[in-house]
PDB file of C-alpha atoms and ligand atoms in Angstrom:
ATOM      1  CA  LEU A   9      -0.218   0.089  -0.130  1.00 55.00           C
ATOM      2  CA  HIS A  10       1.391   3.323  -1.567  1.00 61.00           C
ATOM      3  CA  SER A  11       1.101   6.501   1.064  1.00 67.00           C
ATOM      4  CA  THR A  12       2.580   9.897   1.297  1.00 87.00           C
ATOM      5  CA  LEU A  13       2.619   9.734   5.095  1.00 92.00           C
ATOM      6  CA  SER A  14       6.554   9.308   6.229  1.00 94.00           C
ATOM      7  CA  THR A  15       6.802   6.821   9.052  1.00 95.00           C
ATOM      8  CA  GLU A  16       6.654  10.147  12.067  1.00 96.00           C
ATOM      9  CA  GLU A  17       3.135  11.658  10.607  1.00 96.00           C
ATOM     10  CA  LYS A  18       2.152   7.650  10.711  1.00 96.00           C
ATOM     11  CA  LEU A  19       3.152   7.652  14.292  1.00 98.00           C
ATOM     12  CA  GLN A  20       2.219  11.416  15.570  1.00 98.00           C
ATOM     13  CA  SER A  21      -1.540  10.649  14.007  1.00 98.00           C
ATOM     14  CA  ILE A  22      -1.072   7.134  15.804  1.00 98.00           C
ATOM     15  CA  CYS A  23      -0.502   9.131  19.239  1.00 98.00           C
ATOM     16  CA  ASP A  24      -3.209  12.116  18.604  1.00 98.00           C
ATOM     17  CA  LEU A  25      -5.742   9.603  17.535  1.00 98.00           C
ATOM     18  CA  LEU A  26      -5.148   7.260  20.324  1.00 98.00           C
ATOM     19  CA  ARG A  27      -5.158  10.064  23.260  1.00 98.00           C
ATOM     20  CA  SER A  28      -8.454  11.804  21.543  1.00 98.00           C
ATOM     21  CA  LYS A  29     -10.444   8.659  21.373  1.00 98.00           C
ATOM     22  CA  VAL A  30     -10.314   6.494  24.036  1.00 98.00           C
ATOM     23  CA  THR A  31     -10.834   7.947  27.154  1.00 98.00           C
ATOM     24  CA  HIS A  32      -8.522   6.352  29.685  1.00 98.00           C
ATOM     25  CA  TYR A  33      -5.207   7.444  27.997  1.00 98.00           C
ATOM     26  CA  ASP A  34      -4.435  10.709  28.687  1.00 98.00           C
ATOM     27  CA  TRP A  35      -0.343  10.840  27.105  1.00 98.00           C
ATOM     28  CA  VAL A  36       0.540   7.926  24.332  1.00 98.00           C
ATOM     29  CA  GLY A  37       4.191   7.846  23.253  1.00 98.00           C
ATOM     30  CA  PHE A  38       6.860   5.588  21.392  1.00 98.00           C
ATOM     31  CA  TYR A  39      10.144   5.309  22.937  1.00 98.00           C
ATOM     32  CA  PHE A  40      12.750   3.713  20.906  1.00 98.00           C
ATOM     33  CA  HIS A  41      15.425   1.600  21.739  1.00 97.00           C
ATOM     34  CA  LYS A  42      19.396   3.467  21.038  1.00 95.00           C
ATOM     35  CA  GLU A  43      20.969  -0.092  21.097  1.00 85.00           C
ATOM     36  CA  ASP A  44      24.944   0.603  21.554  1.00 91.00           C
ATOM     37  CA  GLU A  45      23.693   3.018  24.272  1.00 95.00           C
ATOM     38  CA  LYS A  46      21.245   0.765  25.756  1.00 97.00           C
ATOM     39  CA  VAL A  47      17.871   3.660  26.344  1.00 98.00           C
ATOM     40  CA  LEU A  48      15.430   4.075  24.747  1.00 98.00           C
ATOM     41  CA  GLU A  49      14.827   7.757  23.315  1.00 98.00           C
ATOM     42  CA  LEU A  50      11.601   9.307  23.316  1.00 98.00           C
ATOM     43  CA  ALA A  51      10.501  10.142  20.366  1.00 98.00           C
ATOM     44  CA  GLN A  52       6.388  10.964  18.344  1.00 98.00           C
ATOM     45  CA  TYR A  53       4.178  11.446  21.770  1.00 98.00           C
ATOM     46  CA  SER A  54       0.880  13.142  22.402  1.00 98.00           C
ATOM     47  CA  GLY A  55       0.313  14.897  25.712  1.00 98.00           C
ATOM     48  CA  THR A  56       2.803  16.754  28.035  1.00 96.00           C
ATOM     49  CA  PRO A  57       6.092  17.343  26.822  1.00 96.00           C
ATOM     50  CA  THR A  58       7.638  15.429  29.801  1.00 96.00           C
ATOM     51  CA  ASP A  59      11.932  15.600  31.161  1.00 95.00           C
ATOM     52  CA  HIS A  60      11.895  11.949  30.151  1.00 96.00           C
ATOM     53  CA  THR A  61      13.282  11.999  27.035  1.00 98.00           C
ATOM     54  CA  ILE A  62      16.294   9.545  27.025  1.00 98.00           C
ATOM     55  CA  ILE A  63      15.737   6.535  30.004  1.00 98.00           C
ATOM     56  CA  PRO A  64      18.617   4.027  30.849  1.00 98.00           C
ATOM     57  CA  PHE A  65      17.505   0.649  30.624  1.00 98.00           C
ATOM     58  CA  GLY A  66      16.234  -1.132  33.333  1.00 98.00           C
ATOM     59  CA  LYS A  67      15.245   2.492  34.866  1.00 98.00           C
ATOM     60  CA  GLY A  68      11.234   3.086  35.536  1.00 98.00           C
ATOM     61  CA  ILE A  69       8.382   0.710  33.397  1.00 98.00           C
ATOM     62  CA  CYS A  70       9.171   1.871  30.790  1.00 98.00           C
ATOM     63  CA  GLY A  71      13.011   0.809  31.080  1.00 98.00           C
ATOM     64  CA  GLN A  72      12.038  -2.586  32.051  1.00 98.00           C
ATOM     65  CA  VAL A  73       9.648  -3.479  29.294  1.00 98.00           C
ATOM     66  CA  ALA A  74      13.196  -2.780  27.335  1.00 98.00           C
ATOM     67  CA  VAL A  75      14.950  -5.569  28.681  1.00 98.00           C
ATOM     68  CA  SER A  76      11.771  -8.086  29.760  1.00 98.00           C
ATOM     69  CA  ASN A  77      10.425  -7.647  26.014  1.00 98.00           C
ATOM     70  CA  GLN A  78       6.520  -7.976  28.279  1.00 98.00           C
ATOM     71  CA  ASN A  79       4.070  -6.596  28.869  1.00 98.00           C
ATOM     72  CA  PHE A  80       4.446  -4.327  32.058  1.00 98.00           C
ATOM     73  CA  VAL A  81       0.966  -2.735  33.307  1.00 98.00           C
ATOM     74  CA  VAL A  82       0.894  -0.532  35.754  1.00 98.00           C
ATOM     75  CA  PRO A  83      -2.807  -0.226  37.634  1.00 98.00           C
ATOM     76  CA  ASP A  84      -1.177   2.166  40.261  1.00 98.00           C
ATOM     77  CA  VAL A  85       2.303   4.640  40.286  1.00 98.00           C
ATOM     78  CA  LYS A  86       2.411   4.520  43.714  1.00 97.00           C
ATOM     79  CA  ALA A  87       2.560   1.156  44.471  1.00 97.00           C
ATOM     80  CA  GLN A  88       5.304   1.212  41.765  1.00 97.00           C
ATOM     81  CA  ASP A  89       9.037   1.283  43.453  1.00 96.00           C
ATOM     82  CA  ASN A  90      10.983   1.343  39.896  1.00 98.00           C
ATOM     83  CA  TYR A  91       8.507   4.179  38.514  1.00 97.00           C
ATOM     84  CA  ILE A  92       9.535   7.667  36.870  1.00 97.00           C
ATOM     85  CA  ALA A  93       7.473  10.209  37.504  1.00 94.00           C
ATOM     86  CA  CYS A  94       6.594  12.159  34.313  1.00 88.00           C
ATOM     87  CA  SER A  95       3.833  14.186  35.595  1.00 91.00           C
ATOM     88  CA  LEU A  96       1.947  14.267  39.530  1.00 91.00           C
ATOM     89  CA  THR A  97      -1.419  13.907  38.165  1.00 96.00           C
ATOM     90  CA  VAL A  98      -0.468   9.743  36.300  1.00 98.00           C
ATOM     91  CA  LYS A  99      -2.397   7.654  38.372  1.00 98.00           C
ATOM     92  CA  SER A 100      -1.700   4.674  35.843  1.00 98.00           C
ATOM     93  CA  GLU A 101       0.608   3.027  33.152  1.00 98.00           C
ATOM     94  CA  ILE A 102       0.727  -0.079  30.333  1.00 98.00           C
ATOM     95  CA  VAL A 103       3.584  -0.044  28.491  1.00 98.00           C
ATOM     96  CA  ILE A 104       3.555  -2.739  25.693  1.00 98.00           C
ATOM     97  CA  PRO A 105       6.910  -3.811  23.941  1.00 98.00           C
ATOM     98  CA  VAL A 106       6.937  -3.330  19.583  1.00 98.00           C
ATOM     99  CA  PHE A 107       8.801  -5.872  18.178  1.00 97.00           C
ATOM    100  CA  VAL A 108      10.012  -6.220  14.091  1.00 96.00           C
ATOM    101  CA  ASN A 109      11.324  -9.727  13.116  1.00 94.00           C
ATOM    102  CA  GLY A 110      11.064 -11.071  16.731  1.00 95.00           C
ATOM    103  CA  LYS A 111      12.978  -8.418  18.439  1.00 96.00           C
ATOM    104  CA  ASN A 112      12.058  -5.668  21.033  1.00 97.00           C
ATOM    105  CA  ILE A 113      13.296  -2.257  19.342  1.00 97.00           C
ATOM    106  CA  GLY A 114      10.920   0.075  21.010  1.00 98.00           C
ATOM    107  CA  GLN A 115       7.676   0.521  22.799  1.00 98.00           C
ATOM    108  CA  ILE A 116       4.006   2.376  23.291  1.00 98.00           C
ATOM    109  CA  ASP A 117       3.971   3.229  26.350  1.00 98.00           C
ATOM    110  CA  ILE A 118       0.485   5.092  27.951  1.00 98.00           C
ATOM    111  CA  ASP A 119      -0.404   7.217  30.985  1.00 98.00           C
ATOM    112  CA  SER A 120      -3.945   7.781  32.590  1.00 98.00           C
ATOM    113  CA  GLU A 121      -4.988   9.942  35.105  1.00 98.00           C
ATOM    114  CA  THR A 122      -7.471   7.139  36.645  1.00 98.00           C
ATOM    115  CA  LEU A 123      -7.052   4.056  38.596  1.00 98.00           C
ATOM    116  CA  ASN A 124      -6.570   0.690  37.742  1.00 98.00           C
ATOM    117  CA  PRO A 125      -8.103   1.678  33.869  1.00 98.00           C
ATOM    118  CA  PHE A 126      -6.856  -0.985  32.006  1.00 98.00           C
ATOM    119  CA  THR A 127      -8.054  -4.087  30.827  1.00 98.00           C
ATOM    120  CA  GLU A 128      -6.475  -7.121  28.768  1.00 98.00           C
ATOM    121  CA  LYS A 129      -9.013  -5.361  26.480  1.00 98.00           C
ATOM    122  CA  ASP A 130      -6.353  -2.450  26.265  1.00 98.00           C
ATOM    123  CA  GLU A 131      -3.639  -5.075  26.405  1.00 98.00           C
ATOM    124  CA  ARG A 132      -4.898  -7.235  23.169  1.00 98.00           C
ATOM    125  CA  PHE A 133      -5.740  -3.627  21.664  1.00 98.00           C
ATOM    126  CA  LEU A 134      -2.218  -2.473  22.127  1.00 98.00           C
ATOM    127  CA  GLU A 135      -0.114  -5.704  20.975  1.00 98.00           C
ATOM    128  CA  TRP A 136      -2.268  -4.953  17.628  1.00 98.00           C
ATOM    129  CA  VAL A 137      -1.656  -1.607  17.488  1.00 98.00           C
ATOM    130  CA  CYS A 138       1.924  -2.281  17.764  1.00 98.00           C
ATOM    131  CA  SER A 139       1.584  -4.980  15.307  1.00 98.00           C
ATOM    132  CA  GLU A 140       1.114  -2.322  12.648  1.00 97.00           C
ATOM    133  CA  VAL A 141       3.370   0.058  13.700  1.00 98.00           C
ATOM    134  CA  GLY A 142       6.135  -2.320  13.277  1.00 97.00           C
ATOM    135  CA  LYS A 143       5.254  -3.213   9.796  1.00 96.00           C
ATOM    136  CA  ILE A 144       4.609   0.635   9.063  1.00 95.00           C
ATOM    137  CA  LEU A 145       8.637  -0.037  10.413  1.00 95.00           C
ATOM    138  CA  VAL A 146      10.078  -2.350   8.494  1.00 93.00           C
ATOM    139  CA  LEU A 147       8.135  -1.500   5.067  1.00 83.00           C
ATOM    140  CA  ASN A 148       6.129   1.857   6.186  1.00 71.00           C
ATOM    141  CA  CYS A 149       3.017   0.368   5.049  1.00 64.00           C
TER     142      CYS A 149
HETATM  143  N1  SME B   1       6.621   6.968  33.562  1.00 51.33           N
HETATM  144  C1  SME B   1       7.806   6.076  32.579  1.00 51.33           C
HETATM  145  C2  SME B   1       7.775   7.354  31.425  1.00 51.33           C
HETATM  146  C3  SME B   1       7.725   7.780  30.963  1.00 51.33           C
HETATM  147  S1  SME B   1       6.690   9.031  31.499  1.00 51.33           S
HETATM  148  O1  SME B   1       5.265   8.268  31.985  1.00 51.33           O
HETATM  149  C4  SME B   1       6.120   9.355  29.975  1.00 51.33           C
HETATM  150  C5  SME B   1       8.404   4.508  33.012  1.00 51.33           C
HETATM  151  O2  SME B   1       8.376   4.765  34.609  1.00 51.33           O
HETATM  152  O3  SME B   1       9.034   3.984  32.350  1.00 51.33           O
END
């Protein structure tokens, strides 16, 4: 499928769409691995700007997903000790890895101002979103 939108524009649209259409998604962003430096780097996002544009592997919820390769659902951020606060209004978070050819190359990170809002429906939906993102990154389709 040919498209005139760049990869960056597509990822930005995904962030904007998710944040505007899903009431409990208050901040939506993509972090991608900088493999040589073992850090995550913030790419496109929708919501309040964050200071955390670089996150070392292992640090925070995002950094943990970079090494675990697994979904991380946080119903209540106050209950996490390895957590990086971006905003005092955030109560919960979900991070789903993006795989390309079976390799974890980044993630979608969603913050919510609602306590315990994420269900398995969010996980399945966001896994699908991330698989589409994987295709965009490889083929721009
Ligand atoms: N809370 C994340 C940091 C990223 S901000 O939510 C945008 C974490 O603990 O990794």
